[in-house]
mmCIF file of C-alpha atoms in Angstrom:
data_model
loop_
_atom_site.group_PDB
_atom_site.id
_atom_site.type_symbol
_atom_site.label_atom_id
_atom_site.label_comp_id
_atom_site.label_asym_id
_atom_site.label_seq_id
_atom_site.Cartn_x
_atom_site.Cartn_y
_atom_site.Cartn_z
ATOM 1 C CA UNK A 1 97.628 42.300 8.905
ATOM 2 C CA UNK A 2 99.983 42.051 6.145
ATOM 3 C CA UNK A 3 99.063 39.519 3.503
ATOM 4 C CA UNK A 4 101.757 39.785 1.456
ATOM 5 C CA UNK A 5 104.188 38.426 4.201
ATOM 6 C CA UNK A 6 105.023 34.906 3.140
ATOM 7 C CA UNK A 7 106.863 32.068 4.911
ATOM 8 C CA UNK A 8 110.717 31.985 4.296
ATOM 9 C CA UNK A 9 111.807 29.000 1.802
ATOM 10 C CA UNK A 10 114.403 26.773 3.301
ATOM 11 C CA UNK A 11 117.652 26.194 1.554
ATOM 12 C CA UNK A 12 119.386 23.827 -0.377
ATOM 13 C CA UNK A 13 120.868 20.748 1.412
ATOM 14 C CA UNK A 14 123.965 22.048 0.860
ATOM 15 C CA UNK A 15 127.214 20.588 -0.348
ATOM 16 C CA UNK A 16 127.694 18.633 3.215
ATOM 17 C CA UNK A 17 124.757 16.434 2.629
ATOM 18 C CA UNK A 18 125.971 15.839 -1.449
ATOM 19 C CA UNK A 19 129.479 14.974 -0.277
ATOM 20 C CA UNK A 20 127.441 12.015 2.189
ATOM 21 C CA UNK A 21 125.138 11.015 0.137
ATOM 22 C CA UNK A 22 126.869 9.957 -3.171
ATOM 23 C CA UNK A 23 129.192 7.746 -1.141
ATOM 24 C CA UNK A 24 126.535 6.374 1.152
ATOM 25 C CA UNK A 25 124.452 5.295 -2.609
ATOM 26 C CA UNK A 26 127.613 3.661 -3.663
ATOM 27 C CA UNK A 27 127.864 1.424 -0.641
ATOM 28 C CA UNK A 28 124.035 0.837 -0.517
ATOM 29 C CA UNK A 29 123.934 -0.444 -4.505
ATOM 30 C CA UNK A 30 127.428 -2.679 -3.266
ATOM 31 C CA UNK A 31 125.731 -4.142 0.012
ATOM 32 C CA UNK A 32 122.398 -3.451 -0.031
ATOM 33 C CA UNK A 33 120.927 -4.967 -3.224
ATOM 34 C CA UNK A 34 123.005 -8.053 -3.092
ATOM 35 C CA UNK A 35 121.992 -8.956 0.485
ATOM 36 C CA UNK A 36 118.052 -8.234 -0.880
ATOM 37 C CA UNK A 37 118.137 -10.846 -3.923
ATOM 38 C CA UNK A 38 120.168 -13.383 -1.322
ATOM 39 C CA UNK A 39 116.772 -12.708 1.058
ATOM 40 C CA UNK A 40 114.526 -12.984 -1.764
ATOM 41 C CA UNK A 41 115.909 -16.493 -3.453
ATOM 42 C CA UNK A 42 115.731 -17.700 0.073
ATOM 43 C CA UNK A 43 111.982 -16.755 0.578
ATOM 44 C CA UNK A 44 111.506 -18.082 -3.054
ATOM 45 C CA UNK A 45 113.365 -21.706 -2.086
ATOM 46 C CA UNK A 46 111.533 -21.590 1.646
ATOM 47 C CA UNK A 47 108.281 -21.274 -0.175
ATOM 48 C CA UNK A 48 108.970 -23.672 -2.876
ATOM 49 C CA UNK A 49 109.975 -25.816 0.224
ATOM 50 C CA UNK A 50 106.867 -25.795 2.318
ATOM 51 C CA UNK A 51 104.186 -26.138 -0.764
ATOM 52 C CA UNK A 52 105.987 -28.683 -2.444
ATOM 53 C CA UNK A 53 108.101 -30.951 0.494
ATOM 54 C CA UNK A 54 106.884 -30.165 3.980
ATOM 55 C CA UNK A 55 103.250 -29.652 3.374
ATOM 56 C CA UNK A 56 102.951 -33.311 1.609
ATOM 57 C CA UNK A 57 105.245 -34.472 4.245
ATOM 58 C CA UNK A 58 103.744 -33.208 6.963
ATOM 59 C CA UNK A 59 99.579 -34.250 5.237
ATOM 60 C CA UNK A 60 100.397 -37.788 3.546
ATOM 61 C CA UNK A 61 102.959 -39.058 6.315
ATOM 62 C CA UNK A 62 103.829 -37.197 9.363
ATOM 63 C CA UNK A 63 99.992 -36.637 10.320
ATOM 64 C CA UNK A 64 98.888 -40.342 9.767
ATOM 65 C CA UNK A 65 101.560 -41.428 11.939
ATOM 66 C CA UNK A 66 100.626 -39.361 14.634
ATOM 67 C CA UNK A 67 97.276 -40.316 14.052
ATOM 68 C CA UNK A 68 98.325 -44.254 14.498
ATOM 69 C CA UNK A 69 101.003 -43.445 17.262
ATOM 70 C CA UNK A 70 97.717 -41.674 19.484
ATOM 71 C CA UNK A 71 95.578 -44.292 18.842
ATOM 72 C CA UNK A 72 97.828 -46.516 19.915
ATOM 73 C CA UNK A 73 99.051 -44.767 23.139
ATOM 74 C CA UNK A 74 95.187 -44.520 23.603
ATOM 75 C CA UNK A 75 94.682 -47.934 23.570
ATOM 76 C CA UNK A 76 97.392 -49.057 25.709
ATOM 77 C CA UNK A 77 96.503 -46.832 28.012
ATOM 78 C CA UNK A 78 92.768 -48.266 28.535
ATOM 79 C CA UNK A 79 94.504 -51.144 28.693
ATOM 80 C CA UNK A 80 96.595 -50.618 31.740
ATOM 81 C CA UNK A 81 94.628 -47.842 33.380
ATOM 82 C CA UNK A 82 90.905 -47.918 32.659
ATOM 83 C CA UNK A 83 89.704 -51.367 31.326
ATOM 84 C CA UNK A 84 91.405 -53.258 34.644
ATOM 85 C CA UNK A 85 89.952 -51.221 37.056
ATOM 86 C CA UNK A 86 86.648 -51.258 35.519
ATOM 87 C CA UNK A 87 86.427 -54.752 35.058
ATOM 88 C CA UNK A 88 87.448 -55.328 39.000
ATOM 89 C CA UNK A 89 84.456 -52.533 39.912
ATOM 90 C CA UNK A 90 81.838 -54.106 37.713
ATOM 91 C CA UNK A 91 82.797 -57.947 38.574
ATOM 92 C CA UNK A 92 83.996 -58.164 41.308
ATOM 93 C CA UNK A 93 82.825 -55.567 43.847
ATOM 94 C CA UNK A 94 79.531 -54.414 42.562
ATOM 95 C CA UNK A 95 79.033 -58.117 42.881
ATOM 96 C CA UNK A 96 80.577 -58.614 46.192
ATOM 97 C CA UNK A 97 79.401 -55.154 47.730
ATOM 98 C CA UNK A 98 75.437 -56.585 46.902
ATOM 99 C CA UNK A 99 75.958 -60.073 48.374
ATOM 100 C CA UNK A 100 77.654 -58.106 51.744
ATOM 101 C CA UNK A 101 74.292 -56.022 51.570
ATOM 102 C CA UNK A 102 72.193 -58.743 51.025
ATOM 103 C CA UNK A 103 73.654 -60.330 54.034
ATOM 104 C CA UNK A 104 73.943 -57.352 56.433
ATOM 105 C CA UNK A 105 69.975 -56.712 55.682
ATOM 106 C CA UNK A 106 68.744 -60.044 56.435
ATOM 107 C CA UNK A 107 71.147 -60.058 59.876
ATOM 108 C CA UNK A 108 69.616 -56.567 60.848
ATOM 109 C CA UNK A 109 66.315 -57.799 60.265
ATOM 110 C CA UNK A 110 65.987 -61.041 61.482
ATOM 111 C CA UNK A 111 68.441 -61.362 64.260
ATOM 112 C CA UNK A 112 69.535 -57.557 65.531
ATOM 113 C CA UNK A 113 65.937 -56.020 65.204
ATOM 114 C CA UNK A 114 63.844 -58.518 67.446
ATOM 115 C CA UNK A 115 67.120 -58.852 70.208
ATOM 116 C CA UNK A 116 67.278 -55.243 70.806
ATOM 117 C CA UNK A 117 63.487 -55.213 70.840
ATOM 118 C CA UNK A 118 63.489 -57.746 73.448
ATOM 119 C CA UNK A 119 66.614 -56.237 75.484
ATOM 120 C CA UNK A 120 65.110 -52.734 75.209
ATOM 121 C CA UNK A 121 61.463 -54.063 76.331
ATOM 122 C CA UNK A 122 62.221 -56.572 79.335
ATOM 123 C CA UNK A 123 66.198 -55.629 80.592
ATOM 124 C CA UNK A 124 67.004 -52.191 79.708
ATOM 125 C CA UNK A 125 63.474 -50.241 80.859
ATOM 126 C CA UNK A 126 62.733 -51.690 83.950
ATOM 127 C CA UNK A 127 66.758 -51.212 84.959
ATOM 128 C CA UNK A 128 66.400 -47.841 83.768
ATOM 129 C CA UNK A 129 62.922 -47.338 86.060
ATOM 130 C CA UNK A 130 64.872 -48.635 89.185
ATOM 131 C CA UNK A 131 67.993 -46.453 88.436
ATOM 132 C CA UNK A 132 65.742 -43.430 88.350
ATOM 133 C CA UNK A 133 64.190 -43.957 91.326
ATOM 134 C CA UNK A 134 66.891 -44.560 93.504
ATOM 135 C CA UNK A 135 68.314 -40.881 91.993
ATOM 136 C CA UNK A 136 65.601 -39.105 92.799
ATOM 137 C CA UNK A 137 65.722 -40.484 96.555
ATOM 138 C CA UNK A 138 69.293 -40.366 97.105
ATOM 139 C CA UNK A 139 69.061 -36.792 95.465
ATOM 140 C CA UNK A 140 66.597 -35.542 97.675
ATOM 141 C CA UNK A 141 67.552 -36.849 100.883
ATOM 142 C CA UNK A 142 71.351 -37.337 100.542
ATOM 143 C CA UNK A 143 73.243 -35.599 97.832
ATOM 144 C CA UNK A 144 71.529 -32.061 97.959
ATOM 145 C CA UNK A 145 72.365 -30.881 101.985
ATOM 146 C CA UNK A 146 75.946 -32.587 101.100
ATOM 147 C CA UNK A 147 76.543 -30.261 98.334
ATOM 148 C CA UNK A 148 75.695 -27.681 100.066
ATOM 149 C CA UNK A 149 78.028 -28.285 103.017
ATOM 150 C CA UNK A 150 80.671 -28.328 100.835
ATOM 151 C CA UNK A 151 79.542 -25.410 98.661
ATOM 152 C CA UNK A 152 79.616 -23.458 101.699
ATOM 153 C CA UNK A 153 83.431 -24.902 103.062
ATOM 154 C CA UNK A 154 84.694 -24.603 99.516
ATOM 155 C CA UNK A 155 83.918 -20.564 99.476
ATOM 156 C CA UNK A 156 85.409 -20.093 102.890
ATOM 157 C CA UNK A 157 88.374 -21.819 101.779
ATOM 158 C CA UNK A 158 88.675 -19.974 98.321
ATOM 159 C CA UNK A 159 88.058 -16.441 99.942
ATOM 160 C CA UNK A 160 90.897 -17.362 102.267
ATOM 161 C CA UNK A 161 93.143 -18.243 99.828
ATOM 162 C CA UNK A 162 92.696 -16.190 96.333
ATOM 163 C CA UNK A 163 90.572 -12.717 97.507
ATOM 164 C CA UNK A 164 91.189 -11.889 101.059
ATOM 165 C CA UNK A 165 95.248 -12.067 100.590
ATOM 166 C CA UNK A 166 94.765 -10.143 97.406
ATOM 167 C CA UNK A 167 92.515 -7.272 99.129
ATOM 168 C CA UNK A 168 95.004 -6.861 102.188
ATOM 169 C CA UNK A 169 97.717 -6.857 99.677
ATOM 170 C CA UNK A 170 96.311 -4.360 97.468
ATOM 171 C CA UNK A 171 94.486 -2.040 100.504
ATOM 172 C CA UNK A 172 98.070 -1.773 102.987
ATOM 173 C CA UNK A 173 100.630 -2.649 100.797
ATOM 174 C CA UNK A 174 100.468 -1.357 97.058
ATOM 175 C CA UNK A 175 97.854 1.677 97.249
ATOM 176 C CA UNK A 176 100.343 3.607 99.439
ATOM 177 C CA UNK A 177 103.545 2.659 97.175
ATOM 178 C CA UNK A 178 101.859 3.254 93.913
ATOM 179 C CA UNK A 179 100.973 6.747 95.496
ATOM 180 C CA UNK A 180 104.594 7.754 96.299
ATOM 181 C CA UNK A 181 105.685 6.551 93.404
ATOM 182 C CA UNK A 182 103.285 8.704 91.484
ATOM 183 C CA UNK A 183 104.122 11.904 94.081
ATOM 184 C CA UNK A 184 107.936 11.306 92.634
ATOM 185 C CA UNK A 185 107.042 11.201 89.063
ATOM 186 C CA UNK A 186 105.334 14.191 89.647
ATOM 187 C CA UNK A 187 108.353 16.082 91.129
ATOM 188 C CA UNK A 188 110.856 14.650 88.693
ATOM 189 C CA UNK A 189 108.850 15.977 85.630
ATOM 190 C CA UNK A 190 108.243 19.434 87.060
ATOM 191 C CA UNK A 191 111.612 20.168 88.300
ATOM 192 C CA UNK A 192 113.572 17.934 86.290
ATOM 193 C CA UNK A 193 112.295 16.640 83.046
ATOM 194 C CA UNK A 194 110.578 20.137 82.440
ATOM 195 C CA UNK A 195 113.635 22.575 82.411
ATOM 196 C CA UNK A 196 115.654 19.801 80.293
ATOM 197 C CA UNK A 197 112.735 20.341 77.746
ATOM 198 C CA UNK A 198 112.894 23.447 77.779
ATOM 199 C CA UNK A 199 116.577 23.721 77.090
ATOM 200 C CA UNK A 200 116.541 20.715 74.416
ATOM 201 C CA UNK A 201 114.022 23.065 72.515
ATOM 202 C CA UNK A 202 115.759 26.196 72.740
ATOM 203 C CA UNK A 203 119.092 24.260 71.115
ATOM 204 C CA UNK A 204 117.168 22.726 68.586
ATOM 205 C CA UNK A 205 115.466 26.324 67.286
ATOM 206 C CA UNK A 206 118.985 27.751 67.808
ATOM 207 C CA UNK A 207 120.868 24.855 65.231
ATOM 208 C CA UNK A 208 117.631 25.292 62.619
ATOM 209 C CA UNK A 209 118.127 29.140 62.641
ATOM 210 C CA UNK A 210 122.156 29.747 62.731
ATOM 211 C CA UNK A 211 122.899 26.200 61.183
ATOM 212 C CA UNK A 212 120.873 24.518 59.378
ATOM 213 C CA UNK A 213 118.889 27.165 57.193
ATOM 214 C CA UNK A 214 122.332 29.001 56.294
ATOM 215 C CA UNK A 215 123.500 25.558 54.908
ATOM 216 C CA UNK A 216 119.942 24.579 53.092
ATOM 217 C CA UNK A 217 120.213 28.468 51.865
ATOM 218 C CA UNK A 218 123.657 28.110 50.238
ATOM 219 C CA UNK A 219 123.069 24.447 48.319
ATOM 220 C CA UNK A 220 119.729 25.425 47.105
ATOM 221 C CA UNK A 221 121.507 28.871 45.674
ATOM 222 C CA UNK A 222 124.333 26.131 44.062
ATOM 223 C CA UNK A 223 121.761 23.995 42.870
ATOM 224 C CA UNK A 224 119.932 26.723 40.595
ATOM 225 C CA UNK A 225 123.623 28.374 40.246
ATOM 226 C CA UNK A 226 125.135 24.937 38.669
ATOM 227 C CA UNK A 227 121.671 24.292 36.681
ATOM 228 C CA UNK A 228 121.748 27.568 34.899
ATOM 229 C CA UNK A 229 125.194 28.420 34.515
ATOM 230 C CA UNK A 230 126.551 24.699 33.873
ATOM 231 C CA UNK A 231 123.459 22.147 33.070
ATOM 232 C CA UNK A 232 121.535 24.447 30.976
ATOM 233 C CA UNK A 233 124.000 25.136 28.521
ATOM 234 C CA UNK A 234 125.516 21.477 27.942
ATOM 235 C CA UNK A 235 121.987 20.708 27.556
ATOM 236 C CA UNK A 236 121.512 23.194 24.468
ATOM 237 C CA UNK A 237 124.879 22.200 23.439
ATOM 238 C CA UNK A 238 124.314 18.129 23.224
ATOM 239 C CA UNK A 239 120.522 19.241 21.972
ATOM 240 C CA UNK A 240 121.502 21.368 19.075
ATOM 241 C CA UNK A 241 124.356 18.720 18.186
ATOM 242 C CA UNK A 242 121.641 15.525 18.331
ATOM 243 C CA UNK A 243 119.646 17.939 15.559
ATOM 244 C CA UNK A 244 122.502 18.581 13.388
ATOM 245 C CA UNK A 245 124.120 15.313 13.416
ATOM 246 C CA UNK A 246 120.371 13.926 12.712
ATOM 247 C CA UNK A 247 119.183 16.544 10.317
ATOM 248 C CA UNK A 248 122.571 16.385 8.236
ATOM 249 C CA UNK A 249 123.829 12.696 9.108
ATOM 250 C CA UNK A 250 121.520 10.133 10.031
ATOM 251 C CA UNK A 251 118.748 11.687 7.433
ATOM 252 C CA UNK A 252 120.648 11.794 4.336
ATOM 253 C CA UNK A 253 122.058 8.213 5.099
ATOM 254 C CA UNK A 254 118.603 7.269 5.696
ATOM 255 C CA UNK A 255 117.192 8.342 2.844
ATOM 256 C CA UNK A 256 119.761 6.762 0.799
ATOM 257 C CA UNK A 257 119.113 3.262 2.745
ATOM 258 C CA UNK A 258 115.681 3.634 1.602
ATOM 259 C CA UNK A 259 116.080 4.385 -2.217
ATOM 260 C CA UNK A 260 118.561 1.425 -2.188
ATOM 261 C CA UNK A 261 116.020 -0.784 -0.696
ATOM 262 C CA UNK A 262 113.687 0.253 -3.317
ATOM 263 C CA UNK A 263 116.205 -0.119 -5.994
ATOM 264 C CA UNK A 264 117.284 -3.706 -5.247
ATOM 265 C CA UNK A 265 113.350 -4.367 -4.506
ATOM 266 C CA UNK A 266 112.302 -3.110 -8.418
ATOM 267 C CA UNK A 267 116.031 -4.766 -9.509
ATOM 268 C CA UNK A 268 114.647 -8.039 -7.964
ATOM 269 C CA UNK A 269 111.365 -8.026 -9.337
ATOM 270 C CA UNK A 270 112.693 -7.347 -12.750
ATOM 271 C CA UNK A 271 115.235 -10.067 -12.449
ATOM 272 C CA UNK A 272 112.160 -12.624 -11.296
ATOM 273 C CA UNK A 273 109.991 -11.734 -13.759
ATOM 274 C CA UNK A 274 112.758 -12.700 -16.510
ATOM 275 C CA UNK A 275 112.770 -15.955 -14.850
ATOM 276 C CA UNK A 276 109.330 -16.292 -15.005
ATOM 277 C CA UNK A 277 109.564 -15.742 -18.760
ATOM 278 C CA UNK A 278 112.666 -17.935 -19.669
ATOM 279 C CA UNK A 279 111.047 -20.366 -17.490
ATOM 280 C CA UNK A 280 107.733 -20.249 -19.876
ATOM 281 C CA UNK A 281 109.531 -19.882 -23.212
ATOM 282 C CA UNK A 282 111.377 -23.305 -22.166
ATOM 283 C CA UNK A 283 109.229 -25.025 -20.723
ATOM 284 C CA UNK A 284 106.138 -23.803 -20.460
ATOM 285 C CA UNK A 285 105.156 -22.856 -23.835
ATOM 286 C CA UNK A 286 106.585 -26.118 -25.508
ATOM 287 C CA UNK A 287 104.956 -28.281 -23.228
ATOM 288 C CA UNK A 288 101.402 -26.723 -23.848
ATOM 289 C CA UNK A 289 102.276 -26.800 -27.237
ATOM 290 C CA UNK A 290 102.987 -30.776 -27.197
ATOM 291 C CA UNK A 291 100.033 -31.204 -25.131
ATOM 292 C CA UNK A 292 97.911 -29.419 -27.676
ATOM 293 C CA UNK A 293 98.991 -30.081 -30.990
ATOM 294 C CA UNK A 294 100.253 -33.639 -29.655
ATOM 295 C CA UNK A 295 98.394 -35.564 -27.182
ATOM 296 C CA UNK A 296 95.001 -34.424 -27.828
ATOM 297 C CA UNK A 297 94.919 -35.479 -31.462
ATOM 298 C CA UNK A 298 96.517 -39.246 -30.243
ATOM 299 C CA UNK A 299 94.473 -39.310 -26.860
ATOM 300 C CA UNK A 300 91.007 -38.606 -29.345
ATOM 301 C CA UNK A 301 92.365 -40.765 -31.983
ATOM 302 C CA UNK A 302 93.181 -43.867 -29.215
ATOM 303 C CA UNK A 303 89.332 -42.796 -27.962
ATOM 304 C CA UNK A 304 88.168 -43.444 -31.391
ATOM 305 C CA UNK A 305 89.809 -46.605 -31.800
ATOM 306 C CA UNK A 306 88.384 -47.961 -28.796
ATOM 307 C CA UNK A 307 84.999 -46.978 -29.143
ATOM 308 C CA UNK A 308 85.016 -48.850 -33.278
ATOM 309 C CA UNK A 309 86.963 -52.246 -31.485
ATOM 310 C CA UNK A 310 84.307 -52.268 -28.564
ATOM 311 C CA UNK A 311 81.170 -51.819 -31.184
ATOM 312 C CA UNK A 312 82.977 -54.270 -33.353
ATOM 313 C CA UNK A 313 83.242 -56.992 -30.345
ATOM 314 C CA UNK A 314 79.330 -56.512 -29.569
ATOM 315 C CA UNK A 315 78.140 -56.915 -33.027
ATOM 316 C CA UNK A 316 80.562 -60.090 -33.149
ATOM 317 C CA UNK A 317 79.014 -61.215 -29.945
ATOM 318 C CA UNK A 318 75.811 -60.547 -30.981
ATOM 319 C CA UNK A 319 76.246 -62.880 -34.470
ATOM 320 C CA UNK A 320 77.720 -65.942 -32.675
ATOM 321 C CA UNK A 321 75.010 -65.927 -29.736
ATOM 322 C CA UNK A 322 72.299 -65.813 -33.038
ATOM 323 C CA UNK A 323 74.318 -68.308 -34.902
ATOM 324 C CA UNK A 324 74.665 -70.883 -31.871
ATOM 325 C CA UNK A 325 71.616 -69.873 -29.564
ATOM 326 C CA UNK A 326 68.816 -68.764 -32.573
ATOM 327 C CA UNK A 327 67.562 -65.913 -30.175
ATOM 328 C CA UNK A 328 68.314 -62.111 -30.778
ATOM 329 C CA UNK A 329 70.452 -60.371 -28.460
ATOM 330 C CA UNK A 330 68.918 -57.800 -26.079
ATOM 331 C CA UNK A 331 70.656 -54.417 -26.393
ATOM 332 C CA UNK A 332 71.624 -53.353 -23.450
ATOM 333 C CA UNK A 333 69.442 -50.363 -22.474
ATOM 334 C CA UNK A 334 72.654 -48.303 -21.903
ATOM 335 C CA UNK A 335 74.012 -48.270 -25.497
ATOM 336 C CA UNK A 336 70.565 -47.360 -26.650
ATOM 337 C CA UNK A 337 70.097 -44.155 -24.215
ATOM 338 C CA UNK A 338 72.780 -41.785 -24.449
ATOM 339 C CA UNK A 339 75.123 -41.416 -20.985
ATOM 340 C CA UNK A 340 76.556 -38.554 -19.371
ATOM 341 C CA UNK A 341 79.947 -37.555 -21.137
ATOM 342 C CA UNK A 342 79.561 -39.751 -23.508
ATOM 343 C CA UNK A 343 79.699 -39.175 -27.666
ATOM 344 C CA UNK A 344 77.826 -40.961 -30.775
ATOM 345 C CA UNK A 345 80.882 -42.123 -33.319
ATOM 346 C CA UNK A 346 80.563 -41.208 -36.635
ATOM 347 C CA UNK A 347 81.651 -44.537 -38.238
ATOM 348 C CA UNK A 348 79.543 -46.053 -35.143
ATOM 349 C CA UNK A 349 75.916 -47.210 -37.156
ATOM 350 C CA UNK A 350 73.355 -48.686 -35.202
ATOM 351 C CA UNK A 351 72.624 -52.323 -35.727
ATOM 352 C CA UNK A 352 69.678 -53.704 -37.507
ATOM 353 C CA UNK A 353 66.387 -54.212 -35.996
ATOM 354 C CA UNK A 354 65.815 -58.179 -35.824
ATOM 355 C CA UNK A 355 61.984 -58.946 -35.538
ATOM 356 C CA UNK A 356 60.956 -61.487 -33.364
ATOM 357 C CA UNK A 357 59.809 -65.068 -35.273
ATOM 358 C CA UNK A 358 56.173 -66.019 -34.792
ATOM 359 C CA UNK A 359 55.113 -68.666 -33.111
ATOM 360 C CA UNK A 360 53.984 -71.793 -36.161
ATOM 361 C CA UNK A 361 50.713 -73.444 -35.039
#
């Protein structure tokens, strides 16, 4: 095996795929890029839309008054289609239904029970006894030889009438017909229907062998003639002109759709990221700068100045109750331990510590 042999290197593009391409990129960069930033600012707005419009929309108004509206529809709907009917079951028929009970039980038991007690015990068995008895006499005696008289008349009659007829029929009549019959089928199929066979048979192998094989023969031989003379090269014709038109068309132009895409994508990003920036160095930046350098010092200055006024208005409080009431003022326990979140002013001193006066005597 020769290792030196190594694969052949395919060519250039060639000046056919040039001469596409460079008009193909001009019409991309025209088309292309300004229908991507169009789609982008619309994602950007839709976005914006949603998080800032819709969402609170849909959360602080749309889905409380669906909330209501169900609620409502709920209700109105017990009201007409539940709460009626279970205020007629539980009032009125439960009630009803036990009373009809009630009364049904105490009829069964105190007027239908001891009646058919005393109808079954003194009526209906001693009628039954006597009915019996009579049966089995007039059984014995007169209704047994009877049916057997007319058992015996009512065979005679229905072998006269439905089996005798019949076998007579069927014995003289049909048995020799049916047997003629069958001695002419017999004839007509062996000197008749046979030869006709026969000859049917011999035209039929005659048309298959002088008819219709010659004609199968001859389309089967166009058939392959037509596939490989005709079909098989249009075939390779259309084939071979799908590759080129796709390996030196549709490729290139493809290609060239995709770097545009790519372009306009990068050309879009750099053009939002500049609006991000303008967008901080006009508003963001001065505003954190005001709400550092600005509002913190006044909001801690105004925190200050409310703390000294409120410390000022206890220890004022605290004089006039000891100036009108003589006792000391309980601290609160709160401004003596320290809260959560909360700071020890500076300027803020703790008050004195008043002793309690003895008791004189």
């Amino acid at each position: 095996m020769d290792m030196d042999k190594r694969p052949p290197v395919d060519g250039g593009d060639g000046c056919l795929v040039g001469v596409i391409r460079i008009p193909v990129k001009i019409v991309a960069v025209l088309v292309v890029l300004p229908v991507r930033v169009v789609w982008e600012l619309l994602v950007a707005a839709g976005r914006a839309a949603y998080r800032h419009v819709l969402g609170p929309l849909y959360v602080h108004v749309l889905q409380p008054l669906l909330r209501a509206l169900g609620w409502l529809l709920t209700t109105l709907l017990k009201l007409v289609f539940v709460w009626p009917w279970v205020g007629l079951w539980r009032y009125v028929l439960v009630p009803v239904g036990q009373g009809l009970a009630w009364v049904c039980r105490g009829l069964y038991e105190q007027v239908l029970a001891p009646a058919g007690r005393i109808l079954g015990t003194y009526v209906l068995y001693p009628l039954g006894e006597a009915l019996a008895w009579i049966g089995r006499g007039g059984m014995r005696y007169l209704l047994a030889p009877l049916a057997k008289g007319v058992t015996w008349i009512g065979w005679v009659l229905g072998m006269s009438l439905f089996v005798w007829p019949w076998v007579a029929l069927w014995r003289y009549v049909l048995a020799p017909v049916g047997r003629g019959i069958a001695w002419l089928a017999a004839a007509v199929y062996r000197y008749v229907l046979t030869p006709v066979g026969h000859g049917l048979v011999w035209l039929a192998v005659a048309v298959f062998r002088y008819l219709l094989r010659p004609v199968g023969l001859g389309l089967v031989w166009l058939v392959v003639a037509a596939h490989r003379y005709l079909l098989r090269p249009v075939g390779l014709g259309v084939a071979w002109l799908a590759a080129g038109l796709y390996r030196y068309v549709l490729t290139p132009v493809g290609q060239v759709l995709l770097w545009a895409w790519g372009v306009a994508g990068r050309i879009v990003a750099a053009l939002w990221r500049g609006l991000k920036w303008i967008g901080w160095v006009l508003v963001g930046w001065p505003a954190s700068r005001v709400y550092r350098h600005v509002l913190t010092p006044v909001g801690h200055a105004v925190r200050e100045v409310w703390r000294t006024g409120r410390a000022a208005v206890r220890e004022a409080r605290a004089s006039v109750r000891r100036a009108l009431f003589g006792t000391p003022p309980v601290e609160p326990a709160r401004s003596r331990a320290r809260t959560l979140g909360s700071t020890t002013a500076a300027d803020a001193a703790p008050a004195d510590e008043i002793s309690l006066p003895r008791r004189q005597g």
